[in-house]
């Protein structure tokens, strides 16, 4: 699947996410939509792991640090054959279901539990360190939310990754500029984000987080950087794909009404048609 | 005192013995290698050592990441910080994600006597034991510490181990240190009182039993180093015939060994349980020994409490 096909396909997954949220009556749809592009691209092209290699010591590792974007993760894991979409939709959020609102490592393909923010990067530092110790060439990826960066543990790990020269580690920040209470810059300012990470010794790549092409270049570039970790600032849009949700903090974890569902579904179809017309 | 080796040093020595042949053993410190007696390990095995700086959350998170890739990490930090500052990482990254991280709480209890409440860990048993899938161990001397570490090296699950900073008198000898994983050690059998202790209170509890024996009071003494999973079977075996049950711990009165023992006794063979512990208040300033003495956690203090209770 090339970048154009992947972009078109991403609209199908947006619909899957919407259906998962509706089926479970919950979720974090705003962040699901902003994180989908880098998440899908990772699994489809850059992350070397398949349902057959989930226990291979040489597999690439991924931790969804912004664990509340779980519906997007379910859609991607289903699309890549780790899980069954119909089973996820049938049991998401239900009593006793393994399909809960955050990553749960009883499920195939999920390395570590998350949910509480600021945990993913320290864990990935440990995974990347283990790779260096064992002289394995796997890579380690995590995706964090931008609101998550207020957690001090993120910066503890940022220092450590730099100290240990973890060039096998690539962090993605889903920079949608909104968190549950409103603008990240009002809640706890993060700009100049690029300079902050650079000051911690990271290679920083800032790209359009809605563009599969731009993200693809960034992931490829990160693989070539030696001696330091890379952070990709994925400048995204919360609720991306439908004007009903886009750039609205209230859609952090809102469940669409029936009317909103129909509107969002129509918007996704239009998005897909537009992507199909791009040559 | 005849013994010169603190329990923390016994941990380092045991890990060094095994690290030579097992490159997956990794030690992590948070600017705590001196306090942990781990400097010899870091010097001998630099490629199996990780220094994260004063960052306890990072310490445990990194350890969990290492464990998820097959490493056997031992994360050292003062018990006061490890059990509170990084509590969420212990809960989520170790227990919930089920990673093989051994959390070593050094300078536990009131080891840092005069440094104040910020440095005391009088809550760590309660905190750690409340986490599902987290085991809690408090070895009583250097010999038992070595046996415990050797057992932990063989398993693949997370655990919290608390040791003190100071050298303590031996309870066992190198030749005579009976140890069975997750089973209390019966140090003495008696008919009147059941004394249950863990960690650094085991030795004074044993000495108290000896004092009481001279006065015609016969005690069973259990070294309940395995606070979680608590050895309920051995506890109930002796509790059912005892006139009095007394627990002794270097911990706050809530949620520690005394609470857990009382819970089991209340459920299975109801009778009076007295918990000798630190108070539910900031601990008085002093050396560890002075603090123990002040709160009656010495042989004389324990014996006195028991005699009063038996009146």
PDB file of N, CA and C in Angstrom, chain A residues 179-254:
ATOM      1  N   UNK A 179      -6.444  19.778  25.070  1.00  0.00           N
ATOM      2  CA  UNK A 179      -6.626  18.720  26.051  1.00  0.00           C
ATOM      3  C   UNK A 179      -7.985  18.907  26.702  1.00  0.00           C
ATOM      4  N   UNK A 180      -8.301  18.093  27.664  1.00  0.00           N
ATOM      5  CA  UNK A 180      -9.695  18.016  28.107  1.00  0.00           C
ATOM      6  C   UNK A 180     -10.248  19.346  28.592  1.00  0.00           C
ATOM      7  N   UNK A 181      -9.378  20.178  29.177  1.00  0.00           N
ATOM      8  CA  UNK A 181      -9.853  21.457  29.722  1.00  0.00           C
ATOM      9  C   UNK A 181      -9.763  22.606  28.726  1.00  0.00           C
ATOM     10  N   UNK A 182      -9.152  22.354  27.579  1.00  0.00           N
ATOM     11  CA  UNK A 182      -9.034  23.424  26.591  1.00  0.00           C
ATOM     12  C   UNK A 182      -7.676  23.410  25.908  1.00  0.00           C
ATOM     13  N   UNK A 183      -7.212  24.603  25.517  1.00  0.00           N
ATOM     14  CA  UNK A 183      -5.949  24.723  24.793  1.00  0.00           C
ATOM     15  C   UNK A 183      -4.770  24.320  25.680  1.00  0.00           C
ATOM     16  N   UNK A 184      -3.844  23.559  25.107  1.00  0.00           N
ATOM     17  CA  UNK A 184      -2.649  23.198  25.876  1.00  0.00           C
ATOM     18  C   UNK A 184      -1.885  24.448  26.307  1.00  0.00           C
ATOM     19  N   UNK A 185      -1.926  25.469  25.480  1.00  0.00           N
ATOM     20  CA  UNK A 185      -1.153  26.677  25.806  1.00  0.00           C
ATOM     21  C   UNK A 185      -1.807  27.467  26.943  1.00  0.00           C
ATOM     22  N   UNK A 186      -3.082  27.233  27.186  1.00  0.00           N
ATOM     23  CA  UNK A 186      -3.730  27.840  28.344  1.00  0.00           C
ATOM     24  C   UNK A 186      -3.572  26.971  29.590  1.00  0.00           C
ATOM     25  N   UNK A 187      -3.700  25.676  29.406  1.00  0.00           N
ATOM     26  CA  UNK A 187      -3.633  24.764  30.561  1.00  0.00           C
ATOM     27  C   UNK A 187      -2.203  24.713  31.109  1.00  0.00           C
ATOM     28  N   UNK A 188      -1.251  24.461  30.244  1.00  0.00           N
ATOM     29  CA  UNK A 188       0.169  24.467  30.624  1.00  0.00           C
ATOM     30  C   UNK A 188       0.991  24.634  29.339  1.00  0.00           C
ATOM     31  N   UNK A 189       1.466  25.844  29.110  1.00  0.00           N
ATOM     32  CA  UNK A 189       2.117  26.133  27.814  1.00  0.00           C
ATOM     33  C   UNK A 189       3.283  25.186  27.519  1.00  0.00           C
ATOM     34  N   UNK A 190       3.370  24.785  26.255  1.00  0.00           N
ATOM     35  CA  UNK A 190       4.418  23.861  25.820  1.00  0.00           C
ATOM     36  C   UNK A 190       5.340  24.446  24.772  1.00  0.00           C
ATOM     37  N   UNK A 191       4.917  25.512  24.133  1.00  0.00           N
ATOM     38  CA  UNK A 191       5.788  26.140  23.141  1.00  0.00           C
ATOM     39  C   UNK A 191       6.893  26.922  23.845  1.00  0.00           C
ATOM     40  N   UNK A 192       8.082  26.986  23.285  1.00  0.00           N
ATOM     41  CA  UNK A 192       8.487  26.378  22.017  1.00  0.00           C
ATOM     42  C   UNK A 192       8.858  24.904  22.200  1.00  0.00           C
ATOM     43  N   UNK A 193       7.942  24.054  21.760  1.00  0.00           N
ATOM     44  CA  UNK A 193       8.099  22.625  21.991  1.00  0.00           C
ATOM     45  C   UNK A 193       9.353  22.060  21.335  1.00  0.00           C
ATOM     46  N   UNK A 194       9.614  22.479  20.104  1.00  0.00           N
ATOM     47  CA  UNK A 194      10.780  21.944  19.386  1.00  0.00           C
ATOM     48  C   UNK A 194      12.063  22.251  20.145  1.00  0.00           C
ATOM     49  N   UNK A 195      12.175  23.487  20.599  1.00  0.00           N
ATOM     50  CA  UNK A 195      13.414  23.900  21.272  1.00  0.00           C
ATOM     51  C   UNK A 195      13.569  23.192  22.615  1.00  0.00           C
ATOM     52  N   UNK A 196      12.455  22.931  23.275  1.00  0.00           N
ATOM     53  CA  UNK A 196      12.546  22.210  24.553  1.00  0.00           C
ATOM     54  C   UNK A 196      13.156  20.820  24.343  1.00  0.00           C
ATOM     55  N   UNK A 197      12.665  20.101  23.365  1.00  0.00           N
ATOM     56  CA  UNK A 197      13.184  18.748  23.117  1.00  0.00           C
ATOM     57  C   UNK A 197      14.626  18.808  22.612  1.00  0.00           C
ATOM     58  N   UNK A 198      14.901  19.790  21.774  1.00  0.00           N
ATOM     59  CA  UNK A 198      16.278  19.931  21.280  1.00  0.00           C
ATOM     60  C   UNK A 198      17.221  20.207  22.447  1.00  0.00           C
ATOM     61  N   UNK A 199      16.765  21.009  23.418  1.00  0.00           N
ATOM     62  CA  UNK A 199      17.602  21.330  24.572  1.00  0.00           C
ATOM     63  C   UNK A 199      17.864  20.091  25.429  1.00  0.00           C
ATOM     64  N   UNK A 200      16.969  19.115  25.334  1.00  0.00           N
ATOM     65  CA  UNK A 200      17.177  17.862  26.062  1.00  0.00           C
ATOM     66  C   UNK A 200      18.036  16.878  25.264  1.00  0.00           C
ATOM     67  N   UNK A 201      18.532  17.320  24.120  1.00  0.00           N
ATOM     68  CA  UNK A 201      19.471  16.493  23.357  1.00  0.00           C
ATOM     69  C   UNK A 201      18.837  15.598  22.311  1.00  0.00           C
ATOM     70  N   UNK A 202      17.579  15.873  21.976  1.00  0.00           N
ATOM     71  CA  UNK A 202      16.875  15.038  21.000  1.00  0.00           C
ATOM     72  C   UNK A 202      16.970  15.637  19.595  1.00  0.00           C
ATOM     73  N   UNK A 203      16.954  14.767  18.610  1.00  0.00           N
ATOM     74  CA  UNK A 203      16.756  15.193  17.237  1.00  0.00           C
ATOM     75  C   UNK A 203      15.261  15.460  17.067  1.00  0.00           C
ATOM     76  N   UNK A 204      14.893  16.638  16.596  1.00  0.00           N
ATOM     77  CA  UNK A 204      13.481  17.030  16.536  1.00  0.00           C
ATOM     78  C   UNK A 204      13.037  17.194  15.081  1.00  0.00           C
ATOM     79  N   UNK A 205      11.939  16.533  14.737  1.00  0.00           N
ATOM     80  CA  UNK A 205      11.348  16.677  13.409  1.00  0.00           C
ATOM     81  C   UNK A 205       9.911  17.129  13.594  1.00  0.00           C
ATOM     82  N   UNK A 206       9.581  18.278  13.060  1.00  0.00           N
ATOM     83  CA  UNK A 206       8.225  18.807  13.204  1.00  0.00           C
ATOM     84  C   UNK A 206       7.521  18.739  11.861  1.00  0.00           C
ATOM     85  N   UNK A 207       6.403  18.000  11.818  1.00  0.00           N
ATOM     86  CA  UNK A 207       5.750  17.750  10.526  1.00  0.00           C
ATOM     87  C   UNK A 207       4.230  17.905  10.635  1.00  0.00           C
ATOM     88  N   UNK A 208       3.612  17.938   9.464  1.00  0.00           N
ATOM     89  CA  UNK A 208       2.151  17.961   9.376  1.00  0.00           C
ATOM     90  C   UNK A 208       1.636  16.567   9.770  1.00  0.00           C
ATOM     91  N   UNK A 209       0.995  16.495  10.904  1.00  0.00           N
ATOM     92  CA  UNK A 209       0.545  15.205  11.425  1.00  0.00           C
ATOM     93  C   UNK A 209      -0.698  14.663  10.753  1.00  0.00           C
ATOM     94  N   UNK A 210      -1.226  15.373   9.782  1.00  0.00           N
ATOM     95  CA  UNK A 210      -2.342  14.824   9.002  1.00  0.00           C
ATOM     96  C   UNK A 210      -1.854  14.276   7.661  1.00  0.00           C
ATOM     97  N   UNK A 211      -0.561  14.425   7.411  1.00  0.00           N
ATOM     98  CA  UNK A 211      -0.005  14.032   6.117  1.00  0.00           C
ATOM     99  C   UNK A 211       0.795  12.740   6.232  1.00  0.00           C
ATOM    100  N   UNK A 212       0.296  11.691   5.611  1.00  0.00           N
ATOM    101  CA  UNK A 212       1.024  10.415   5.594  1.00  0.00           C
ATOM    102  C   UNK A 212       2.392  10.611   4.940  1.00  0.00           C
ATOM    103  N   UNK A 213       2.436  11.418   3.884  1.00  0.00           N
ATOM    104  CA  UNK A 213       3.713  11.669   3.193  1.00  0.00           C
ATOM    105  C   UNK A 213       4.730  12.280   4.142  1.00  0.00           C
ATOM    106  N   UNK A 214       4.333  13.326   4.854  1.00  0.00           N
ATOM    107  CA  UNK A 214       5.263  14.038   5.734  1.00  0.00           C
ATOM    108  C   UNK A 214       5.705  13.154   6.903  1.00  0.00           C
ATOM    109  N   UNK A 215       4.768  12.421   7.461  1.00  0.00           N
ATOM    110  CA  UNK A 215       5.104  11.528   8.582  1.00  0.00           C
ATOM    111  C   UNK A 215       6.037  10.411   8.123  1.00  0.00           C
ATOM    112  N   UNK A 216       5.794   9.918   6.901  1.00  0.00           N
ATOM    113  CA  UNK A 216       6.622   8.838   6.356  1.00  0.00           C
ATOM    114  C   UNK A 216       8.082   9.282   6.228  1.00  0.00           C
ATOM    115  N   UNK A 217       8.265  10.482   5.726  1.00  0.00           N
ATOM    116  CA  UNK A 217       9.626  11.021   5.601  1.00  0.00           C
ATOM    117  C   UNK A 217      10.268  11.134   6.984  1.00  0.00           C
ATOM    118  N   UNK A 218       9.496  11.583   7.950  1.00  0.00           N
ATOM    119  CA  UNK A 218      10.037  11.764   9.303  1.00  0.00           C
ATOM    120  C   UNK A 218      10.461  10.420   9.908  1.00  0.00           C
ATOM    121  N   UNK A 219       9.618   9.402   9.776  1.00  0.00           N
ATOM    122  CA  UNK A 219       9.981   8.087  10.324  1.00  0.00           C
ATOM    123  C   UNK A 219      11.241   7.535   9.651  1.00  0.00           C
ATOM    124  N   UNK A 220      11.335   7.743   8.340  1.00  0.00           N
ATOM    125  CA  UNK A 220      12.532   7.271   7.624  1.00  0.00           C
ATOM    126  C   UNK A 220      13.770   8.040   8.079  1.00  0.00           C
ATOM    127  N   UNK A 221      13.615   9.350   8.224  1.00  0.00           N
ATOM    128  CA  UNK A 221      14.746  10.170   8.652  1.00  0.00           C
ATOM    129  C   UNK A 221      15.233   9.744  10.037  1.00  0.00           C
ATOM    130  N   UNK A 222      14.291   9.465  10.922  1.00  0.00           N
ATOM    131  CA  UNK A 222      14.644   9.088  12.296  1.00  0.00           C
ATOM    132  C   UNK A 222      15.553   7.861  12.314  1.00  0.00           C
ATOM    133  N   UNK A 223      15.346   6.949  11.367  1.00  0.00           N
ATOM    134  CA  UNK A 223      16.152   5.718  11.335  1.00  0.00           C
ATOM    135  C   UNK A 223      17.605   5.996  10.997  1.00  0.00           C
ATOM    136  N   UNK A 224      17.868   7.144  10.385  1.00  0.00           N
ATOM    137  CA  UNK A 224      19.231   7.436   9.932  1.00  0.00           C
ATOM    138  C   UNK A 224      20.025   8.245  10.956  1.00  0.00           C
ATOM    139  N   UNK A 225      19.345   8.744  11.973  1.00  0.00           N
ATOM    140  CA  UNK A 225      20.026   9.603  12.956  1.00  0.00           C
ATOM    141  C   UNK A 225      20.793   8.730  13.947  1.00  0.00           C
ATOM    142  N   UNK A 226      22.035   9.047  14.182  1.00  0.00           N
ATOM    143  CA  UNK A 226      22.880   8.248  15.069  1.00  0.00           C
ATOM    144  C   UNK A 226      23.208   9.010  16.352  1.00  0.00           C
ATOM    145  N   UNK A 227      23.243   8.296  17.454  1.00  0.00           N
ATOM    146  CA  UNK A 227      23.755   8.832  18.700  1.00  0.00           C
ATOM    147  C   UNK A 227      22.765   9.572  19.564  1.00  0.00           C
ATOM    148  N   UNK A 228      21.569   9.778  19.075  1.00  0.00           N
ATOM    149  CA  UNK A 228      20.557  10.460  19.894  1.00  0.00           C
ATOM    150  C   UNK A 228      19.150  10.032  19.450  1.00  0.00           C
ATOM    151  N   UNK A 229      18.213  10.139  20.369  1.00  0.00           N
ATOM    152  CA  UNK A 229      16.835   9.757  20.025  1.00  0.00           C
ATOM    153  C   UNK A 229      16.174  10.842  19.176  1.00  0.00           C
ATOM    154  N   UNK A 230      15.104  10.436  18.510  1.00  0.00           N
ATOM    155  CA  UNK A 230      14.348  11.384  17.671  1.00  0.00           C
ATOM    156  C   UNK A 230      12.936  11.548  18.210  1.00  0.00           C
ATOM    157  N   UNK A 231      12.470  12.776  18.213  1.00  0.00           N
ATOM    158  CA  UNK A 231      11.063  13.036  18.509  1.00  0.00           C
ATOM    159  C   UNK A 231      10.425  13.668  17.277  1.00  0.00           C
ATOM    160  N   UNK A 232       9.293  13.106  16.895  1.00  0.00           N
ATOM    161  CA  UNK A 232       8.526  13.658  15.783  1.00  0.00           C
ATOM    162  C   UNK A 232       7.346  14.424  16.368  1.00  0.00           C
ATOM    163  N   UNK A 233       7.336  15.727  16.159  1.00  0.00           N
ATOM    164  CA  UNK A 233       6.192  16.529  16.587  1.00  0.00           C
ATOM    165  C   UNK A 233       5.172  16.467  15.459  1.00  0.00           C
ATOM    166  N   UNK A 234       4.117  15.716  15.702  1.00  0.00           N
ATOM    167  CA  UNK A 234       3.094  15.491  14.692  1.00  0.00           C
ATOM    168  C   UNK A 234       1.994  16.540  14.882  1.00  0.00           C
ATOM    169  N   UNK A 235       2.101  17.613  14.123  1.00  0.00           N
ATOM    170  CA  UNK A 235       1.145  18.728  14.266  1.00  0.00           C
ATOM    171  C   UNK A 235      -0.189  18.310  13.664  1.00  0.00           C
ATOM    172  N   UNK A 236      -1.125  18.005  14.534  1.00  0.00           N
ATOM    173  CA  UNK A 236      -2.357  17.344  14.099  1.00  0.00           C
ATOM    174  C   UNK A 236      -3.575  18.182  14.459  1.00  0.00           C
ATOM    175  N   UNK A 237      -4.718  17.602  14.221  1.00  0.00           N
ATOM    176  CA  UNK A 237      -5.989  18.287  14.488  1.00  0.00           C
ATOM    177  C   UNK A 237      -6.874  17.348  15.304  1.00  0.00           C
ATOM    178  N   UNK A 238      -7.253  17.811  16.480  1.00  0.00           N
ATOM    179  CA  UNK A 238      -8.135  16.979  17.307  1.00  0.00           C
ATOM    180  C   UNK A 238      -9.465  16.794  16.582  1.00  0.00           C
ATOM    181  N   UNK A 239      -9.948  15.570  16.538  1.00  0.00           N
ATOM    182  CA  UNK A 239     -11.211  15.301  15.839  1.00  0.00           C
ATOM    183  C   UNK A 239     -11.094  15.328  14.337  1.00  0.00           C
ATOM    184  N   UNK A 240      -9.874  15.174  13.813  1.00  0.00           N
ATOM    185  CA  UNK A 240      -9.632  15.334  12.373  1.00  0.00           C
ATOM    186  C   UNK A 240     -10.555  14.463  11.519  1.00  0.00           C
ATOM    187  N   UNK A 241     -11.113  15.096  10.510  1.00  0.00           N
ATOM    188  CA  UNK A 241     -11.917  14.339   9.558  1.00  0.00           C
ATOM    189  C   UNK A 241     -13.354  14.783   9.469  1.00  0.00           C
ATOM    190  N   UNK A 242     -13.817  15.478  10.497  1.00  0.00           N
ATOM    191  CA  UNK A 242     -15.198  15.963  10.463  1.00  0.00           C
ATOM    192  C   UNK A 242     -15.287  17.309  11.166  1.00  0.00           C
ATOM    193  N   UNK A 243     -15.872  18.300  10.487  1.00  0.00           N
ATOM    194  CA  UNK A 243     -16.050  19.614  11.125  1.00  0.00           C
ATOM    195  C   UNK A 243     -16.879  19.544  12.411  1.00  0.00           C
ATOM    196  N   UNK A 244     -17.631  18.479  12.558  1.00  0.00           N
ATOM    197  CA  UNK A 244     -18.424  18.324  13.786  1.00  0.00           C
ATOM    198  C   UNK A 244     -17.495  18.288  15.011  1.00  0.00           C
ATOM    199  N   UNK A 245     -16.337  17.681  14.838  1.00  0.00           N
ATOM    200  CA  UNK A 245     -15.439  17.425  15.966  1.00  0.00           C
ATOM    201  C   UNK A 245     -14.165  18.255  15.931  1.00  0.00           C
ATOM    202  N   UNK A 246     -13.742  18.687  14.761  1.00  0.00           N
ATOM    203  CA  UNK A 246     -12.398  19.240  14.611  1.00  0.00           C
ATOM    204  C   UNK A 246     -12.142  20.447  15.507  1.00  0.00           C
ATOM    205  N   UNK A 247     -10.994  20.389  16.177  1.00  0.00           N
ATOM    206  CA  UNK A 247     -10.511  21.503  17.003  1.00  0.00           C
ATOM    207  C   UNK A 247     -11.489  21.907  18.104  1.00  0.00           C
ATOM    208  N   UNK A 248     -12.219  20.936  18.602  1.00  0.00           N
ATOM    209  CA  UNK A 248     -13.162  21.212  19.689  1.00  0.00           C
ATOM    210  C   UNK A 248     -12.785  20.345  20.900  1.00  0.00           C
ATOM    211  N   UNK A 249     -12.360  21.019  21.970  1.00  0.00           N
ATOM    212  CA  UNK A 249     -11.902  20.281  23.161  1.00  0.00           C
ATOM    213  C   UNK A 249     -13.014  19.403  23.721  1.00  0.00           C
ATOM    214  N   UNK A 250     -14.257  19.810  23.536  1.00  0.00           N
ATOM    215  CA  UNK A 250     -15.388  19.047  24.045  1.00  0.00           C
ATOM    216  C   UNK A 250     -15.491  17.652  23.450  1.00  0.00           C
ATOM    217  N   UNK A 251     -14.818  17.463  22.312  1.00  0.00           N
ATOM    218  CA  UNK A 251     -14.837  16.141  21.685  1.00  0.00           C
ATOM    219  C   UNK A 251     -13.701  15.253  22.171  1.00  0.00           C
ATOM    220  N   UNK A 252     -13.086  15.648  23.288  1.00  0.00           N
ATOM    221  CA  UNK A 252     -12.034  14.800  23.879  1.00  0.00           C
ATOM    222  C   UNK A 252     -12.559  13.386  24.108  1.00  0.00           C
ATOM    223  N   UNK A 253     -13.736  13.315  24.717  1.00  0.00           N
ATOM    224  CA  UNK A 253     -14.298  11.974  24.962  1.00  0.00           C
ATOM    225  C   UNK A 253     -15.813  11.963  24.808  1.00  0.00           C
ATOM    226  N   UNK A 254     -16.281  12.745  23.879  1.00  0.00           N
ATOM    227  CA  UNK A 254     -17.732  12.791  23.643  1.00  0.00           C
ATOM    228  C   UNK A 254     -18.161  11.608  22.768  1.00  0.00           C
TER     229      UNK A 254
END
